[in-house]
CSV table of C-alpha atoms in Angstrom, one decimal:
chain,number,residue,atom,x,y,z
S,1,MET,CA,25.4,-41.4,-0.6
S,2,THR,CA,25.3,-45.1,-1.1
S,3,TYR,CA,21.9,-46.5,-1.7
S,4,LEU,CA,20.8,-50.0,-1.1
S,5,ALA,CA,19.4,-52.3,-4.0
S,6,PRO,CA,16.0,-52.1,-4.7
S,7,ARG,CA,13.6,-54.4,-2.8
S,8,GLN,CA,16.8,-56.3,-1.2
S,9,GLY,CA,14.6,-57.5,1.6
S,10,LEU,CA,12.2,-59.2,-1.0
S,11,PHE,CA,15.2,-60.8,-2.7
S,12,ALA,CA,16.3,-62.1,0.7
S,13,ILE,CA,12.9,-63.7,1.4
S,14,ILE,CA,13.0,-65.3,-2.1
S,15,LEU,CA,16.4,-66.8,-1.3
S,16,LEU,CA,15.1,-68.0,2.0
S,17,VAL,CA,12.2,-69.9,0.3
S,18,SER,CA,14.6,-71.3,-2.3
S,19,PHE,CA,16.9,-72.6,0.2
S,20,CYS,CA,14.0,-74.3,2.3
S,21,LEU,CA,12.6,-75.9,-0.8
S,22,GLN,CA,16.0,-77.4,-1.8
S,23,THR,CA,16.5,-78.6,1.7
S,24,LEU,CA,13.0,-80.2,1.7
S,25,LEU,CA,13.8,-81.9,-1.8
S,26,LEU,CA,17.2,-83.1,-0.3
S,27,VAL,CA,15.3,-84.8,2.5
S,28,ILE,CA,12.5,-86.3,0.3
S,29,SER,CA,15.1,-87.8,-2.1
S,30,THR,CA,17.4,-89.1,0.8
S,31,ASP,CA,14.5,-90.8,2.5
S,32,GLN,CA,13.3,-92.4,-0.6
S,33,GLN,CA,16.6,-93.9,-1.3
S,34,LEU,CA,17.2,-95.0,2.3
S,35,SER,CA,13.7,-96.7,2.2
S,36,LYS,CA,14.6,-98.9,-0.9
S,37,SER,CA,17.8,-99.8,0.6
S,38,ARG,CA,16.5,-100.6,4.0
S,39,ALA,CA,13.7,-102.7,2.3
S,40,LEU,CA,16.2,-104.7,0.4
S,41,LYS,CA,18.3,-105.2,3.6
S,42,GLY,CA,15.2,-106.4,5.6
S,43,GLU,CA,14.3,-109.1,3.0
S,44,GLN,CA,17.7,-110.4,2.8
S,45,MET,CA,17.7,-110.6,6.8
S,46,VAL,CA,14.4,-112.3,6.9
S,47,ALA,CA,15.3,-114.9,4.4
S,48,GLN,CA,18.6,-115.6,6.1
S,49,LEU,CA,17.0,-115.7,9.6
S,50,ILE,CA,14.4,-118.4,8.3
S,51,ASP,CA,17.3,-120.5,6.8
S,52,GLU,CA,19.0,-120.5,10.3
S,53,ALA,CA,15.9,-121.0,12.3
S,54,ARG,CA,14.2,-123.6,10.1
S,55,LEU,CA,15.1,-126.7,12.2
S,56,SER,CA,14.5,-124.7,15.5
S,57,LEU,CA,11.1,-123.4,14.2
S,58,GLU,CA,10.0,-127.0,13.2
S,59,ASN,CA,10.8,-128.2,16.6
S,60,LYS,CA,9.4,-125.2,18.4
S,61,ASP,CA,12.7,-124.6,20.2
S,62,ARG,CA,12.0,-121.3,21.9
S,63,VAL,CA,15.6,-121.1,23.4
S,64,SER,CA,17.3,-121.6,20.0
S,65,LEU,CA,15.1,-119.0,18.3
S,66,SER,CA,15.7,-116.5,21.0
S,67,VAL,CA,19.4,-116.8,20.5
S,68,ILE,CA,19.2,-116.5,16.5
S,69,ALA,CA,16.7,-113.7,16.9
S,70,ASN,CA,18.7,-111.7,19.4
S,71,ARG,CA,21.6,-111.9,17.1
S,72,TYR,CA,19.8,-110.2,14.3
S,73,THR,CA,18.2,-107.5,16.7
S,74,SER,CA,21.8,-106.1,17.3
S,75,GLU,CA,21.4,-104.6,13.8
S,76,GLN,CA,20.8,-100.8,14.3
S,77,ASP,CA,17.9,-100.7,11.7
S,78,VAL,CA,16.0,-103.7,13.3
S,79,THR,CA,13.4,-102.8,16.2
S,80,ARG,CA,11.6,-106.0,16.5
S,81,ILE,CA,11.5,-109.6,15.5
S,82,LEU,CA,8.3,-111.8,15.7
S,83,ILE,CA,8.5,-115.6,15.2
S,84,LYS,CA,5.4,-117.6,14.9
S,85,ASP,CA,4.5,-121.2,14.4
S,86,ASN,CA,2.3,-122.7,12.0
S,87,ASN,CA,-0.8,-122.3,14.0
S,88,ASP,CA,0.1,-118.5,14.1
S,89,ASP,CA,1.1,-118.7,17.9
S,90,ILE,CA,3.8,-116.4,18.9
S,91,LEU,CA,6.9,-118.4,19.8
S,92,VAL,CA,9.7,-115.7,20.2
S,93,PRO,CA,8.9,-111.8,20.5
S,94,VAL,CA,12.3,-110.0,20.4
S,95,GLY,CA,12.8,-106.2,20.3
S,96,ASN,CA,13.5,-103.5,22.8
S,97,ALA,CA,11.2,-100.8,21.0
S,98,PRO,CA,7.9,-102.5,20.3
S,99,MET,CA,6.2,-99.1,20.3
S,100,GLN,CA,8.6,-97.6,17.5
S,101,GLN,CA,7.1,-97.1,14.2
S,102,GLY,CA,8.5,-98.8,11.2
S,103,ASP,CA,8.2,-100.9,8.0
S,104,THR,CA,7.5,-104.6,8.6
S,105,ILE,CA,8.5,-107.4,6.4
S,106,ARG,CA,6.8,-110.7,6.7
S,107,GLN,CA,7.6,-114.1,5.3
S,108,ILE,CA,6.3,-117.6,5.6
S,109,ALA,CA,8.8,-120.4,6.5
S,110,THR,CA,8.3,-123.5,4.9
S,111,LYS,CA,9.8,-127.0,4.6
S,112,GLY,CA,9.0,-128.7,1.5
S,113,ASP,CA,5.5,-128.0,0.8
S,114,ALA,CA,4.6,-127.7,4.6
S,115,VAL,CA,4.4,-124.4,6.5
S,116,ILE,CA,6.2,-124.5,9.7
S,117,GLY,CA,5.8,-120.9,10.7
S,118,SER,CA,6.3,-117.3,9.8
S,119,VAL,CA,8.9,-114.4,10.5
S,120,ALA,CA,8.0,-110.6,11.0
S,121,LEU,CA,10.9,-108.1,11.0
S,122,THR,CA,10.3,-104.5,11.7
S,123,LEU,CA,12.6,-101.7,10.5
S,124,LYS,CA,12.6,-98.4,12.2
S,125,ASP,CA,11.9,-95.2,10.4
S,126,ILE,CA,14.6,-92.6,9.7
S,127,SER,CA,13.8,-89.2,11.1
S,128,LYS,CA,14.2,-86.1,9.1
S,129,GLY,CA,16.7,-84.6,11.5
S,130,GLU,CA,18.8,-87.6,11.1
S,131,ILE,CA,18.7,-87.1,7.3
S,132,ILE,CA,19.7,-83.4,7.7
S,133,ALA,CA,22.5,-84.3,10.2
S,134,MET,CA,23.7,-86.8,7.7
S,135,GLN,CA,23.8,-84.3,4.7
S,136,TRP,CA,25.0,-81.4,6.8
S,137,PRO,CA,27.9,-80.5,4.4
S,138,PHE,CA,25.4,-80.0,1.7
S,139,VAL,CA,23.0,-78.0,3.9
S,140,ILE,CA,25.6,-75.6,5.0
S,141,GLY,CA,27.1,-75.3,1.6
S,142,MET,CA,23.6,-74.3,0.1
S,143,LEU,CA,23.0,-71.7,2.9
S,144,LEU,CA,26.5,-70.1,2.3
S,145,LEU,CA,25.7,-70.0,-1.4
S,146,HIS,CA,22.3,-68.4,-1.1
S,147,LEU,CA,23.9,-65.8,1.4
S,148,LEU,CA,26.6,-65.1,-1.1
S,149,LEU,CA,24.0,-64.6,-3.9
S,150,TRP,CA,22.2,-62.1,-1.7
S,151,LEU,CA,25.4,-60.2,-1.1
S,152,ILE,CA,26.3,-60.1,-4.8
S,153,TYR,CA,22.7,-58.8,-5.5
S,154,GLY,CA,23.0,-56.3,-3.1
S,155,TYR,CA,26.1,-54.9,-4.5
S,156,LEU,CA,25.5,-55.1,-8.1
S,157,ALA,CA,21.9,-54.1,-8.1
S,158,ARG,CA,22.5,-50.8,-6.4
S,159,PRO,CA,21.2,-48.0,-8.4
S,160,THR,CA,23.7,-45.9,-10.3
S,161,LYS,CA,24.0,-42.2,-10.4
S,162,GLU,CA,22.1,-42.0,-13.7
S,163,GLN,CA,19.3,-44.1,-12.4
S,164,ILE,CA,19.1,-41.9,-9.1
S,165,ASN,CA,19.0,-38.7,-11.5
S,166,ALA,CA,16.4,-40.4,-13.5
S,167,ILE,CA,14.1,-41.2,-10.6
S,168,SER,CA,14.6,-37.6,-9.1
S,169,ARG,CA,13.4,-36.3,-12.5
S,170,ASP,CA,10.4,-38.7,-12.5
S,171,ILE,CA,9.6,-37.6,-9.0
S,172,SER,CA,9.9,-33.9,-9.8
S,173,GLU,CA,7.6,-34.4,-12.9
S,174,LEU,CA,5.0,-36.3,-10.8
S,175,HIS,CA,4.9,-33.4,-8.3
S,176,ARG,CA,4.7,-30.8,-11.0
S,177,GLU,CA,1.9,-32.8,-12.4
S,178,GLN,CA,0.0,-33.0,-9.2
S,179,PHE,CA,0.5,-29.2,-8.5
S,180,ARG,CA,-0.6,-28.7,-12.1
S,181,GLN,CA,-3.9,-30.6,-11.5
S,182,LEU,CA,-4.4,-28.8,-8.2
S,183,ASP,CA,-3.8,-25.4,-10.1
S,184,GLN,CA,-6.3,-26.6,-12.6
S,185,ARG,CA,-8.9,-27.4,-10.3
S,186,GLY,CA,-8.4,-24.1,-8.6
S,187,SER,CA,-8.6,-22.3,-11.9
S,188,GLU,CA,-11.9,-24.2,-12.6
S,189,ARG,CA,-13.2,-22.9,-9.3
S,190,ASP,CA,-12.1,-19.5,-10.3
S,191,TYR,CA,-13.4,-19.7,-13.6
S,192,ALA,CA,-16.8,-20.9,-12.1
S,193,ARG,CA,-17.0,-18.0,-9.8
S,194,SER,CA,-15.9,-15.5,-12.5
S,195,SER,CA,-18.5,-16.9,-14.7
S,196,TYR,CA,-21.1,-16.5,-12.2
S,197,GLU,CA,-19.8,-13.0,-11.5
S,198,ASP,CA,-20.0,-12.3,-15.3
S,199,ASP,CA,-23.6,-13.6,-15.6
S,200,ARG,CA,-24.6,-11.5,-12.6
S,201,ARG,CA,-22.8,-8.4,-14.1
S,202,ALA,CA,-24.7,-9.2,-17.4
S,203,ALA,CA,-27.8,-9.2,-15.4
S,204,ASP,CA,-27.0,-6.1,-13.7
S,205,VAL,CA,-26.0,-4.7,-17.1
S,206,GLU,CA,-29.3,-5.7,-18.8
S,207,VAL,CA,-31.3,-4.1,-15.9
S,208,THR,CA,-29.2,-1.0,-16.1
S,209,GLN,CA,-29.3,-0.8,-19.7
S,210,SER,CA,-33.1,-1.2,-19.8
S,211,THR,CA,-33.3,1.6,-17.3
S,212,VAL,CA,-30.9,3.8,-19.4
S,213,ASP,CA,-33.1,2.9,-22.5
S,214,ASN,CA,-36.3,3.9,-20.5
S,215,THR,CA,-34.7,7.2,-19.4
S,216,THR,CA,-33.3,8.0,-22.8
S,217,THR,CA,-36.8,7.2,-24.3
S,218,ALA,CA,-38.4,9.6,-21.7
S,219,ASP,CA,-35.8,12.2,-22.3
S,220,ALA,CA,-36.4,12.2,-26.1
S,221,SER,CA,-40.0,12.4,-25.5
S,222,ALA,CA,-39.8,15.4,-23.3
S,223,ALA,CA,-37.2,16.8,-25.8
S,224,VAL,CA,-39.9,16.4,-28.6
S,225,ARG,CA,-42.5,18.1,-26.3
S,226,LYS,CA,-40.3,21.1,-25.4
S,227,LEU,CA,-39.5,21.6,-29.2
S,228,ASN,CA,-43.3,21.3,-30.0
S,229,ILE,CA,-44.0,23.9,-26.9
S,230,HIS,CA,-41.5,26.4,-28.5
S,231,GLY,CA,-42.8,25.9,-32.0
S,232,ALA,CA,-46.3,26.8,-30.7
S,233,VAL,CA,-44.9,29.6,-29.0
S,234,ASN,CA,-43.2,31.0,-32.1
S,235,SER,CA,-46.2,30.4,-34.5
S,236,TYR,CA,-48.4,32.0,-31.8
S,237,ILE,CA,-46.0,35.1,-31.8
S,238,ARG,CA,-46.1,35.2,-35.5
S,239,GLU,CA,-49.9,34.9,-35.9
S,240,HIS,CA,-50.5,37.7,-33.4
S,241,GLN,CA,-47.6,39.9,-34.5
S,242,GLY,CA,-49.6,41.7,-37.2
S,243,ALA,CA,-52.6,42.1,-34.7
S,244,THR,CA,-50.1,43.6,-32.1
S,245,SER,CA,-48.8,46.0,-34.6
S,246,ALA,CA,-52.3,47.3,-35.6
S,247,ASP,CA,-53.4,47.7,-32.0
S,248,ALA,CA,-50.2,48.9,-30.6
S,249,ASP,CA,-51.8,52.3,-29.6
S,250,THR,CA,-54.8,50.5,-27.9
S,251,ARG,CA,-53.0,47.8,-26.0
S,252,THR,CA,-50.1,48.0,-23.6
S,253,ASP,CA,-46.8,46.0,-23.5
S,254,THR,CA,-48.4,44.3,-20.1
S,255,GLU,CA,-51.6,43.0,-21.9
S,256,HIS,CA,-49.5,42.0,-24.8
S,257,ASP,CA,-47.4,39.9,-22.4
S,258,SER,CA,-50.2,38.6,-20.6
S,259,ASP,CA,-51.8,37.3,-23.7
S,260,ILE,CA,-48.8,35.4,-24.8
S,261,SER,CA,-48.3,34.1,-21.2
S,262,ALA,CA,-51.9,32.7,-21.6
S,263,GLY,CA,-51.3,31.1,-24.9
S,264,ILE,CA,-48.2,29.5,-23.9
S,265,LYS,CA,-49.8,28.2,-20.7
S,266,ASP,CA,-52.6,26.6,-22.6
S,267,ASP,CA,-50.4,24.8,-24.9
S,268,VAL,CA,-48.1,23.6,-22.1
S,269,ASP,CA,-51.3,22.3,-20.1
S,270,ALA,CA,-52.3,20.5,-23.2
S,271,THR,CA,-48.9,19.0,-23.7
S,272,SER,CA,-48.6,18.0,-20.0
S,273,LYS,CA,-52.1,16.2,-20.3
S,274,ALA,CA,-51.0,14.3,-23.3
S,275,GLU,CA,-47.7,13.4,-21.8
S,276,LEU,CA,-49.4,12.2,-18.6
S,277,ALA,CA,-51.8,10.1,-20.6
S,278,HIS,CA,-49.0,8.6,-22.7
S,279,HIS,CA,-47.2,7.8,-19.5
S,280,THR,CA,-50.1,6.2,-18.0
S,281,GLU,CA,-50.5,4.0,-21.2
S,282,ASN,CA,-46.7,2.8,-21.1
S,283,LYS,CA,-46.4,2.3,-17.4
S,284,PRO,CA,-47.9,-1.3,-17.2
S,285,SER,CA,-45.4,-2.4,-19.8
S,286,GLU,CA,-42.6,-0.8,-18.2
S,287,THR,CA,-43.6,-2.3,-14.9
S,288,SER,CA,-44.0,-5.9,-16.2
S,289,ASN,CA,-40.5,-5.5,-17.9
S,290,ASN,CA,-38.9,-4.5,-14.6
S,291,GLN,CA,-40.6,-7.4,-12.8
S,292,SER,CA,-39.3,-9.8,-15.4
S,293,ILE,CA,-35.8,-8.3,-15.2
S,294,GLY,CA,-36.0,-8.5,-11.4
S,295,LYS,CA,-37.0,-12.2,-11.5
S,296,ALA,CA,-34.0,-12.8,-13.8
S,297,ALA,CA,-31.8,-11.1,-11.3
S,298,HIS,CA,-33.2,-13.0,-8.5
S,299,GLY,CA,-32.8,-16.3,-10.3
S,300,SER,CA,-29.0,-15.6,-10.8
S,301,ALA,CA,-28.7,-14.4,-7.1
S,302,GLY,CA,-30.3,-17.8,-6.1
S,303,LEU,CA,-27.3,-19.4,-7.2
S,304,SER,CA,-24.7,-17.3,-5.1
S,305,ALA,CA,-22.3,-19.2,-3.2
S,306,THR,CA,-22.9,-17.0,-0.1
S,307,ARG,CA,-26.8,-17.8,0.0
S,308,THR,CA,-28.2,-18.7,3.4
S,309,PHE,CA,-30.0,-22.0,4.0
S,310,ASP,CA,-31.5,-23.8,7.0
S,311,SER,CA,-33.0,-26.9,5.3
S,312,VAL,CA,-31.4,-29.6,3.0
S,313,ARG,CA,-33.4,-31.9,0.7
S,314,VAL,CA,-32.0,-35.2,-0.1
S,315,GLN,CA,-33.4,-36.8,-3.3
S,316,ILE,CA,-33.0,-40.3,-4.1
S,317,VAL,CA,-33.8,-41.8,-7.5
S,318,PHE,CA,-33.5,-45.2,-9.1
S,319,HIS,CA,-30.8,-45.7,-11.8
S,320,ASP,CA,-33.4,-47.3,-14.3
S,321,GLU,CA,-31.8,-46.9,-17.7
S,322,PHE,CA,-34.4,-49.3,-19.5
S,323,ASN,CA,-37.5,-48.1,-17.6
S,324,MET,CA,-38.0,-51.5,-16.1
S,325,LEU,CA,-39.9,-50.1,-12.9
S,326,GLU,CA,-42.9,-48.9,-14.8
S,327,ARG,CA,-43.0,-52.0,-16.7
S,328,LEU,CA,-43.1,-54.2,-13.6
S,329,ALA,CA,-46.4,-55.6,-12.5
S,330,PRO,CA,-48.0,-53.9,-9.5
S,331,ALA,CA,-47.9,-57.1,-7.4
S,332,GLN,CA,-44.0,-56.7,-7.6
S,333,ARG,CA,-43.6,-53.0,-7.9
S,334,LEU,CA,-45.6,-51.9,-4.8
S,335,PRO,CA,-43.8,-54.3,-2.2
S,336,TYR,CA,-40.4,-53.2,-3.7
S,337,LEU,CA,-41.4,-49.6,-3.2
S,338,ALA,CA,-42.6,-50.2,0.3
S,339,LEU,CA,-39.3,-51.9,1.0
S,340,CYS,CA,-37.4,-49.0,-0.1
S,341,THR,CA,-39.5,-46.6,1.9
S,342,GLN,CA,-39.0,-48.6,5.0
S,343,LEU,CA,-35.3,-48.6,4.7
S,344,LEU,CA,-35.3,-44.9,4.1
S,345,ASN,CA,-37.4,-44.2,7.1
S,346,GLN,CA,-35.4,-46.6,9.3
S,347,ALA,CA,-32.1,-45.1,8.1
S,348,THR,CA,-33.4,-41.5,8.8
S,349,THR,CA,-34.4,-42.4,12.2
S,350,GLU,CA,-31.3,-44.3,13.2
S,351,LEU,CA,-28.9,-41.7,11.6
S,352,LEU,CA,-30.5,-38.7,13.4
S,353,LYS,CA,-29.7,-40.4,16.8
S,354,GLN,CA,-26.1,-39.6,16.3
S,355,PRO,CA,-24.8,-37.0,18.7
S,356,LEU,CA,-22.8,-35.4,15.8
S,357,LEU,CA,-26.2,-34.5,14.3
S,358,LEU,CA,-28.0,-32.9,17.2
S,359,GLY,CA,-30.6,-30.4,16.4
S,360,VAL,CA,-31.6,-31.8,12.9
S,361,SER,CA,-35.1,-33.0,12.4
S,362,VAL,CA,-37.2,-34.3,9.5
S,363,ILE,CA,-39.9,-32.2,8.1
S,364,ASN,CA,-41.7,-34.5,5.8
S,365,GLU,CA,-42.6,-38.3,5.8
S,366,PRO,CA,-40.6,-39.5,2.8
S,367,SER,CA,-42.0,-42.3,0.6
S,368,PHE,CA,-40.9,-44.0,-2.6
S,369,ASP,CA,-42.9,-43.9,-5.8
S,370,ASP,CA,-41.8,-44.4,-9.5
S,371,LYS,CA,-39.8,-41.0,-9.5
S,372,GLY,CA,-37.7,-41.9,-6.2
S,373,ALA,CA,-38.2,-40.1,-2.7
S,374,SER,CA,-37.3,-37.0,-1.1
S,375,VAL,CA,-36.3,-36.2,2.5
S,376,LEU,CA,-36.5,-32.6,3.9
S,377,LEU,CA,-34.1,-32.0,6.8
S,378,LYS,CA,-34.2,-28.7,8.9
S,379,ALA,CA,-31.8,-27.2,11.3
S,380,ASP,CA,-33.5,-26.5,14.6
S,381,ASN,CA,-30.8,-24.1,15.7
S,382,SER,CA,-27.7,-22.4,14.3
S,383,HIS,CA,-25.2,-25.1,15.6
S,384,ALA,CA,-27.0,-27.9,14.0
S,385,LYS,CA,-25.0,-29.6,10.8
S,386,VAL,CA,-28.0,-30.0,8.6
S,387,ALA,CA,-25.6,-30.2,5.5
S,388,LEU,CA,-23.5,-32.8,7.1
S,389,ALA,CA,-26.9,-34.9,7.9
S,390,GLY,CA,-27.9,-34.6,4.3
S,391,VAL,CA,-24.7,-36.0,2.8
S,392,MET,CA,-24.5,-38.8,5.5
S,393,LEU,CA,-28.2,-39.7,4.8
S,394,GLY,CA,-27.4,-40.0,1.1
S,395,LYS,CA,-24.4,-42.2,1.6
S,396,LEU,CA,-26.2,-44.3,4.2
S,397,TYR,CA,-29.1,-45.1,1.7
S,398,LEU,CA,-26.8,-45.9,-1.0
S,399,MET,CA,-24.9,-48.4,1.2
S,400,LEU,CA,-28.2,-49.9,2.2
S,401,ASN,CA,-29.4,-50.0,-1.4
S,402,LYS,CA,-26.3,-51.6,-2.6
S,403,ILE,CA,-26.7,-54.5,-0.2
S,404,ILE,CA,-30.3,-55.0,-1.0
S,405,HIS,CA,-29.8,-54.7,-4.5
S,406,ASP,CA,-27.0,-57.4,-4.5
S,407,LYS,CA,-29.0,-59.6,-2.3
S,408,HIS,CA,-32.1,-59.4,-4.6
S,409,ILE,CA,-30.0,-60.0,-7.7
S,410,GLU,CA,-28.5,-63.2,-6.0
S,411,LEU,CA,-32.0,-64.5,-5.3
S,412,SER,CA,-33.0,-63.6,-9.0
S,413,ARG,CA,-35.5,-60.9,-8.0
S,414,PHE,CA,-36.1,-57.5,-9.4
S,415,ALA,CA,-34.0,-54.4,-7.7
S,416,LEU,CA,-32.5,-51.5,-9.1
S,417,PRO,CA,-29.4,-49.4,-8.3
S,418,ALA,CA,-30.0,-45.9,-6.8
S,419,LYS,CA,-28.2,-42.4,-7.0
S,420,ALA,CA,-28.7,-39.4,-4.6
S,421,GLY,CA,-28.7,-35.8,-4.7
S,422,VAL,CA,-28.1,-33.3,-1.6
S,423,SER,CA,-28.9,-29.6,-2.0
S,424,ASP,CA,-30.5,-26.8,-0.2
S,425,ASP,CA,-34.2,-26.6,-0.6
S,426,ALA,CA,-34.1,-23.7,-3.0
S,427,GLN,CA,-32.0,-25.8,-5.4
S,428,SER,CA,-34.0,-29.1,-5.3
S,429,GLU,CA,-35.4,-28.6,-8.7
S,430,ALA,CA,-32.1,-28.0,-10.3
S,431,MET,CA,-30.5,-31.0,-8.4
S,432,MET,CA,-33.3,-33.3,-9.9
S,433,HIS,CA,-32.3,-32.0,-13.3
S,434,LEU,CA,-28.6,-32.8,-12.6
S,435,LEU,CA,-29.5,-36.4,-11.1
S,436,HIS,CA,-31.4,-37.2,-14.6
S,437,GLY,CA,-28.8,-35.4,-16.7
S,438,ILE,CA,-25.4,-36.5,-15.4
S,439,GLY,CA,-25.9,-38.5,-12.3
S,440,LYS,CA,-24.3,-42.1,-12.4
S,441,LYS,CA,-25.1,-45.4,-10.6
S,442,GLU,CA,-24.2,-45.3,-6.9
S,443,GLN,CA,-23.3,-41.8,-7.2
S,444,MET,CA,-24.1,-38.8,-4.9
S,445,LEU,CA,-24.2,-35.2,-6.0
S,446,ILE,CA,-24.0,-32.2,-3.8
S,447,LEU,CA,-25.3,-28.7,-4.5
S,448,LEU,CA,-24.8,-26.4,-1.6
S,449,PRO,CA,-23.4,-22.9,-0.8
S,450,ASN,CA,-20.1,-22.3,0.8
S,451,ALA,CA,-21.5,-22.5,4.5
S,452,GLY,CA,-22.6,-26.0,3.7
S,453,LEU,CA,-19.6,-27.1,1.8
S,454,LYS,CA,-17.6,-25.6,4.9
S,455,GLN,CA,-19.7,-27.7,7.1
S,456,ILE,CA,-18.9,-31.0,5.4
S,457,SER,CA,-15.2,-30.3,4.5
S,458,HIS,CA,-13.8,-31.8,7.8
S,459,HIS,CA,-15.6,-35.2,7.1
S,460,VAL,CA,-16.0,-35.7,3.3
S,461,GLN,CA,-14.1,-35.2,0.1
S,462,VAL,CA,-15.7,-33.9,-3.1
S,463,GLN,CA,-14.5,-33.3,-6.5
S,464,SER,CA,-15.8,-31.0,-9.3
S,465,ILE,CA,-17.6,-32.0,-12.5
S,466,MET,CA,-15.2,-32.4,-15.4
S,467,ARG,CA,-16.2,-30.1,-18.3
S,468,PRO,CA,-19.4,-28.4,-16.9
S,469,THR,CA,-21.9,-27.1,-19.5
S,470,THR,CA,-24.1,-25.1,-17.2
S,471,VAL,CA,-23.7,-23.0,-14.2
S,472,TYR,CA,-25.5,-25.7,-12.1
S,473,GLU,CA,-22.8,-28.2,-13.2
S,474,ARG,CA,-20.0,-25.9,-12.2
S,475,GLU,CA,-21.5,-25.5,-8.8
S,476,CYS,CA,-22.2,-29.0,-8.3
S,477,ALA,CA,-19.8,-31.4,-6.7
S,478,ILE,CA,-19.4,-35.3,-6.6
S,479,PHE,CA,-19.0,-37.2,-3.3
S,480,GLU,CA,-15.6,-39.0,-3.4
S,481,GLY,CA,-15.1,-40.3,-0.1
S,482,GLY,CA,-15.1,-39.7,3.7
S,483,ASN,CA,-12.8,-40.0,6.7
S,484,ASP,CA,-12.5,-43.1,8.7
S,485,ALA,CA,-14.8,-41.9,11.5
S,486,MET,CA,-17.7,-41.0,9.4
S,487,ILE,CA,-17.4,-44.3,7.3
S,488,GLN,CA,-17.3,-46.2,10.6
S,489,ARG,CA,-20.2,-44.2,11.9
S,490,LEU,CA,-22.2,-44.9,8.7
S,491,ALA,CA,-21.5,-48.7,8.9
S,492,ASP,CA,-22.5,-48.9,12.5
S,493,VAL,CA,-26.0,-47.2,11.5
S,494,ARG,CA,-26.2,-49.4,8.4
S,495,ASN,CA,-25.7,-52.5,10.5
S,496,ALA,CA,-28.3,-51.3,13.0
S,497,VAL,CA,-30.9,-50.7,10.1
S,498,LEU,CA,-30.2,-54.0,8.7
S,499,MET,CA,-30.9,-55.7,12.2
S,500,VAL,CA,-34.3,-53.8,12.5
S,501,ASP,CA,-35.4,-54.7,9.0
S,502,ASN,CA,-33.8,-58.1,8.9
S,503,GLN,CA,-37.2,-59.9,8.6
S,504,GLU,CA,-38.7,-57.3,6.1
S,505,ALA,CA,-35.6,-57.4,3.7
S,506,SER,CA,-37.5,-59.4,1.0
S,507,TYR,CA,-40.7,-59.1,-0.8
S,508,SER,CA,-42.8,-61.4,-3.0
């Protein structure tokens, strides 16, 4: 298979530009040369005309002047001749193209020291088309030369088999690298899931081990108590063995058995009472241990990827690396926070008008303080896309804050960039720690269960956190981008909010 030369069309465009530039330079240089030659020719013609018409000009003989002037207008380059007397009155205007533009050469006619008149001769301009028509062999030759260069390039610059094989290897390596990255991301997700499963199994093992330990302790106590009972029975039998032998005649085997049974019963009753008291004393501590283990197991279950949710919390904090907000005077800080609050409320109101987010409502009334702001969204029905609403609201406010921040910086006013976090309400505290720990400027973090991620998967793209150190970082994702429809919808809502808040977009 024969391949074309790389970027052959681009090389053709370069050659075309080169041809046009060379033609333009040719026209300019030719025009300058012709202008100089025509100027010299015009001056010579004017001097010769004055010499021939000096006597007629002195006598103001219009007929003679017309005959002389008409002889000069027969020249191809001359378009107009104007002869005037010493009072600057026109004696003879000769020329058949008075409206044609050109260079005019004027000269005064004298006789001795006296001025007898003046002559003005106009030479016509040479058009660019005439120049190209004059230089047509050069133009066609340059065109053929550039065409030949293009054909030679197309033949010589074709890739060889070695180059084609090298390109094929590079493409194969690129595909392998992409698949390797995809596999690595998948392995990271699998590692996160397996780590979560290991943590949950570890918690279950701890609960089971604690239960086994408690059971083993109870079994050991029971075994000790049984040994004590058997020991008491044996000692009782030994103590009463002598008495039993002495009174063998007066007591029957039945009475002897009843006495032994009574002694055993007393010992068992005493041991049972002691065991019951011991169990009653240890029961609160065992109950507290079981409660703490249950709480730990519940905490691990809170991170389950299959957890249910019906509300999403959007948390927005300022990216304030140098704690500038708390150092700001109240006269500037309070209006700035009020502006941010107004933007957030207006953005929430305008966003929830979208038909895509039908069934999503706001639970709280958000307001900004030094720590940021929080918006709680709730799904009114099972079809409401509350997770998508939270992600869109977070991205919308970041877009608005970017505009406000840039405008305030341009006006030399105080403003701060922001970062956002979207999570279900149960993980809001963990999301706040993530925002302060790994959140970056103008970034949005997402901590949602599988149902929420599935809800937003058709509209946005997310990426995992590289080298996570905690289970929350493994479960967290970073907003990477959205599809064209969602970005356009957010841009429309942003414009609507800015139009509403146009007059309140600055503070004093």
